[in-house]
Amino acid sequence: MSETNSAADVAAPHRYTAAMAADIEARWQDFWDAEGTYEAPNPSGDLADNPELAAKPKKFIMDMFPYPSGAGLHVGHPLGYIATDVFARHQRMTGHNVLHTLGFDAFGLPAEQYAVQTGTHPRLSTESNIENMTAQLRRLGLGHDKRRSFATIESEYYKWTQWIFLQIFNSWYDVEADRARPIAELVAQFESGERPTPDGRDWSALSAAERADVLSGHRLAYASDAPVNWSPGLGTVLANEEVTADGRSERGNFPVFKAKLRQWNMRITAYADRLLNDLDGLDWPEAIKLQQRNWIGRSEGARVDFPVDGAGDITVFTTRQDTLFGATYMVLAPEHELVERIIPAAWPEGTHPVWTGGHASPAEAVTAYRKQAAAKSDVERQAEAKDKTGVFTGAYATNPVSGEQVPVFIADYVLMGYGTGAIMAVPAHDARDFAFARAFELPMRCVVQPSDDRGTDASTWEDAFGSYDAKLVNSANDEISLDGLGVVDAKIRITEWLKEHGVGEGTVNFRLRDWLFSRQRYWGEPFPIVYDEDGIAHPLPESMLPLELPEVDDYSPRTFDPDDADTQPETPLSRNADWVNVTLDLGDGAGPKKYRRETNTMPNWAGSCWYELRYLDPNNSDKLVDPAIEQYWMGPREGQPTGGVDLYVGGAEHAVLHLLYARFWSKVLHDLGHVSSSEPFHKLYNQGMIQAFVYRDSRGIAVPAAEVEERDGAYYYEGEKVSRVLGKMGKSLKNAVTPDEICGEYGADTLRLYEMAMGPLDVSRPWDTRAVVGQYRLLQRLWRNIVDEESGEVTVVDSEPGEDTLRALHKAIDGVGGDMAGMRFNTAIAKVTELNNHLTKAGGPLPRSVAEPLVLLVAPLAPHIAEELWRRLGHTDSVVHQDFPVADPAYVIDETVTCVVQIKGKVKARLEISPSITDAELESLALADPAVVAALGGAGIRKVIVRAPKLVNIVPA
């Protein structure tokens, strides 16, 4: 028989048990829903139903969007939700209007995969999962404003996701103004001649298609031929994170190839500097800021043009322009658009055989190598491989400072996504270039004086040499000499020379790439874009939103031979011809015309880029968000110069992509005047992970953790010895524990307390079901201190508490309040436990003046039992909006503290003194103490170190 249903519980009919907890929790959850207890009023609009509460200081608290999985929750999932709930409850009790709610990020691949496997419409399975997850979360007693909840798959929501896409599509980044502006203002500049067209013709002389191409080069959302990860075996394009290190699909282990496809992109690179600089004003963990800085990857250097006869210039970006005289060859990414233009019909006379890869012509060599490179992932291509691969294009470029002809190769270690997709290779001073030069027997020129004894003949070196402390050598022409200069001065000098001669200039480069925004899938937001008969993209007018997903017979993309790289995606949406091919009047004066809809869908990131704004004004059908409401909840204010959510809690795994994308959308919306906040999340907190032991048999297969037995320090499953390792919790690892199980055994309040008591919130910790009972006993003792287990009557009295109890109470109030505000919930629980234990040991009925603050202290952590006890104590209003107790300073400070007196580091006396004693007073008392006088034995004193009120250290002469 479990502890929650023991014989003792039956003998005490009003004992706090799992059955009683279940009854209490269900009743109060129903009450909170019926009364709208957690509804946060807006200052205006349809949710402005409590002006008095809206007049209080606001606090907007958010959890990262959950995805409604079919597997449901395990006990690791609610960790962050419980933490934000505890914090939100404390903020309500300290005088804040708290907005706390939760929606669902419901588009995405899992539901689509399930639809492919079962034929169930993704909407049906997703809505079923949401219903199940909502029930699980409700059982935890989370104080959410349910009026504000939504799922991203609701057309009323993704109408505005589509609307935001159109704002981005209809915008361009004005570098001079350093902000986004409407595309119509750019068109006006072209029309007036204020801004010349790329080829100098009048705007009116350009065809519609030519104008569209010019504007596409400026739009913040644009379609282009982009290199993508194409998996024929899956029939889909994959994001980088969906490709394994060995260049195969994470799902299904199919080959993945690089292919060029027409895709939608977001010009997030235009915001690189602002995304970088604005990190400084955010209250985020430094580790997350560092990851974002590294991802953005700002580097200062120079753009340098290397001319190629008859084909224009190869432009490179380099941070080591000082080594330009040492560039002895060039490398293009295999996908570089210049490759086709520069390759000659035949190999130049005298071409080194090792450069050709054994092919008869440059075209054959390039084609074969491109196919080889396409089979590798970006991760593979960047790996430090022993054998460098590449092939000569047959073309030469001119080094602009030396005038030398340098061969141009293609090699897979150069990527199109970084810089210009081309590098100048300085093999003497770069490890990868050195290895490539050795493999292809290319010349190496030392231009940085080595600080060791290797000399300047690079052909004799075993590895490259690079240093920022060295001087430049072998770096001069008839017009400029860098010889003898340090690296910093040499960079400045050569950059000036490049600009003067029109062959380059100083510039800044970013590692950040434009955001690939297309997916060849069904279950996502449709693009509000149509194409005319000339292939020109047109935005749908706002009146046609939302553009809803059509029905299709088959949710899966078309698959191909997994090894056939020469294939193209066929999207599920393209199969609904009646939806794709339409006649529309777009209101642009052209009248009804035939159009073809975009058949890609938006990525799963789209819906989570702006959901914080929908929480503010969830029923608004006329605007993205009412400006006054957004200003109230998220507008800039003292300490939050860029505005944003007051607290955002979620896992560190979203450090870059989601957070970066959401920041980008916020900045665009801010620039266009739709929101006052230029950052979405002011304070970010990353909770740790609840881990669990994984048990594996001799084959390495996970076995059910609940059925493993421990004997003599070893672990057995069905008689066979198994291994144990701490890891993630999950259904596939057969170690998942559901919150429903714990709630059924102990109650939701016990689960909440245990998860908060396990350790610091930002640290991962192992789950131990056996330890849950400790928090259950705390609640039983709390209950017993207020309610008689036999009669069910409240036992509190109206007498005055003793001095010791007052001190214990107010110290707890002071400590718990500080811990709650600082999200140190584990230490807050320890202080509540200490107070409750003190009251239990003191015996006798509790004074009301102690019982009521005790319940209020517990209320944020265990709200159901607190609400029940508050009502039993005679109150008719909810505990949720009561004031959090305030400590009396007179009782927080101890009457006396113990001061240790040491001589030569050894304790000679202990003094009971006032905590407010001064250093001088304490020194006098210590030196006069008889034990100290005896220990000194008349010896002189060289020094007295006083640390009032705890320590005096005497150093004899």
XYZ file of N, CA and C in Angstrom, residues 899-904 906-911 922-941 943-945 951-956:
123
model
N 30.116 36.071 18.025
C 31.362 36.534 17.439
C 32.506 35.626 17.902
N 33.279 35.152 16.940
C 34.426 34.300 17.250
C 35.667 35.178 17.389
N 36.416 34.973 18.510
C 37.666 35.703 18.728
C 38.817 34.711 18.587
N 39.735 35.011 17.662
C 40.864 34.117 17.394
C 42.187 34.809 17.746
N 43.124 33.986 18.225
C 44.501 34.446 18.421
C 45.388 33.475 17.656
N 46.166 34.001 16.731
C 46.977 33.176 15.828
C 46.128 32.126 15.109
N 43.511 30.547 16.143
C 42.833 29.576 16.995
C 41.772 30.274 17.832
N 40.590 29.635 17.944
C 39.476 30.239 18.669
C 39.766 30.233 20.170
N 39.682 31.409 20.772
C 39.930 31.542 22.215
C 38.697 31.993 22.976
N 37.705 32.578 22.254
C 36.498 33.048 22.947
C 35.360 33.201 21.944
N 34.135 33.124 22.485
C 32.939 33.403 21.696
C 32.106 34.420 22.457
N 31.728 35.501 21.765
C 31.006 36.589 22.411
C 29.601 36.697 21.819
N 33.458 46.335 19.132
C 33.735 44.908 19.173
C 35.193 44.637 19.551
N 36.104 45.445 19.056
C 37.521 45.271 19.406
C 37.729 45.452 20.906
N 37.102 46.459 21.498
C 37.237 46.703 22.941
C 36.708 45.528 23.744
N 35.530 45.011 23.347
C 34.941 43.885 24.072
C 35.842 42.654 23.988
N 36.364 42.405 22.811
C 37.196 41.222 22.620
C 38.468 41.289 23.449
N 39.125 42.431 23.435
C 40.387 42.565 24.173
C 40.165 42.527 25.676
N 38.951 42.839 26.127
C 38.660 42.834 27.571
C 38.154 41.489 28.060
N 37.832 40.577 27.135
C 37.306 39.272 27.547
C 38.349 38.503 28.355
N 37.972 37.956 29.517
C 38.944 37.271 30.386
C 39.694 36.142 29.682
N 38.999 35.366 28.847
C 39.663 34.247 28.160
C 40.716 34.762 27.195
N 40.450 35.882 26.552
C 41.401 36.470 25.609
C 42.604 37.024 26.364
N 42.325 37.710 27.500
C 43.409 38.279 28.311
C 44.327 37.161 28.793
N 43.727 36.030 29.235
C 44.525 34.904 29.726
C 45.346 34.287 28.596
N 44.749 34.184 27.418
C 45.464 33.572 26.299
C 46.632 34.429 25.837
N 46.484 35.730 25.934
C 47.574 36.615 25.517
C 48.728 36.583 26.533
N 48.392 36.371 27.789
C 49.417 36.256 28.839
C 50.332 37.470 28.914
N 49.803 38.642 28.701
C 50.594 39.863 28.811
C 51.390 40.211 27.575
N 51.322 39.381 26.523
C 52.071 39.668 25.291
C 51.495 40.907 24.609
N 52.347 41.614 23.905
C 51.901 42.781 23.157
C 51.053 42.375 21.953
N 50.388 43.325 21.342
C 49.499 43.068 20.197
C 50.017 43.840 18.985
N 48.552 43.477 15.754
C 47.444 43.870 14.888
C 46.155 43.218 15.384
N 45.031 43.942 15.219
C 43.714 43.376 15.503
C 42.848 43.552 14.246
N 42.397 42.430 13.719
C 41.548 42.459 12.516
C 40.104 42.216 12.965
N 33.638 38.284 13.596
C 35.007 37.799 13.752
C 35.945 38.889 14.278
N 36.812 38.464 15.233
C 37.957 39.286 15.655
C 39.179 38.377 15.616
N 40.217 38.821 14.928
C 41.454 38.041 14.826
C 42.594 38.883 15.402
N 43.236 38.361 16.465
C 44.299 39.099 17.159
C 45.648 38.488 16.789
N 46.559 39.357 16.365
C 47.919 38.920 16.021
C 48.876 39.469 17.084
N 49.423 38.588 17.960
C 50.326 39.063 19.020
C 51.619 39.615 18.420
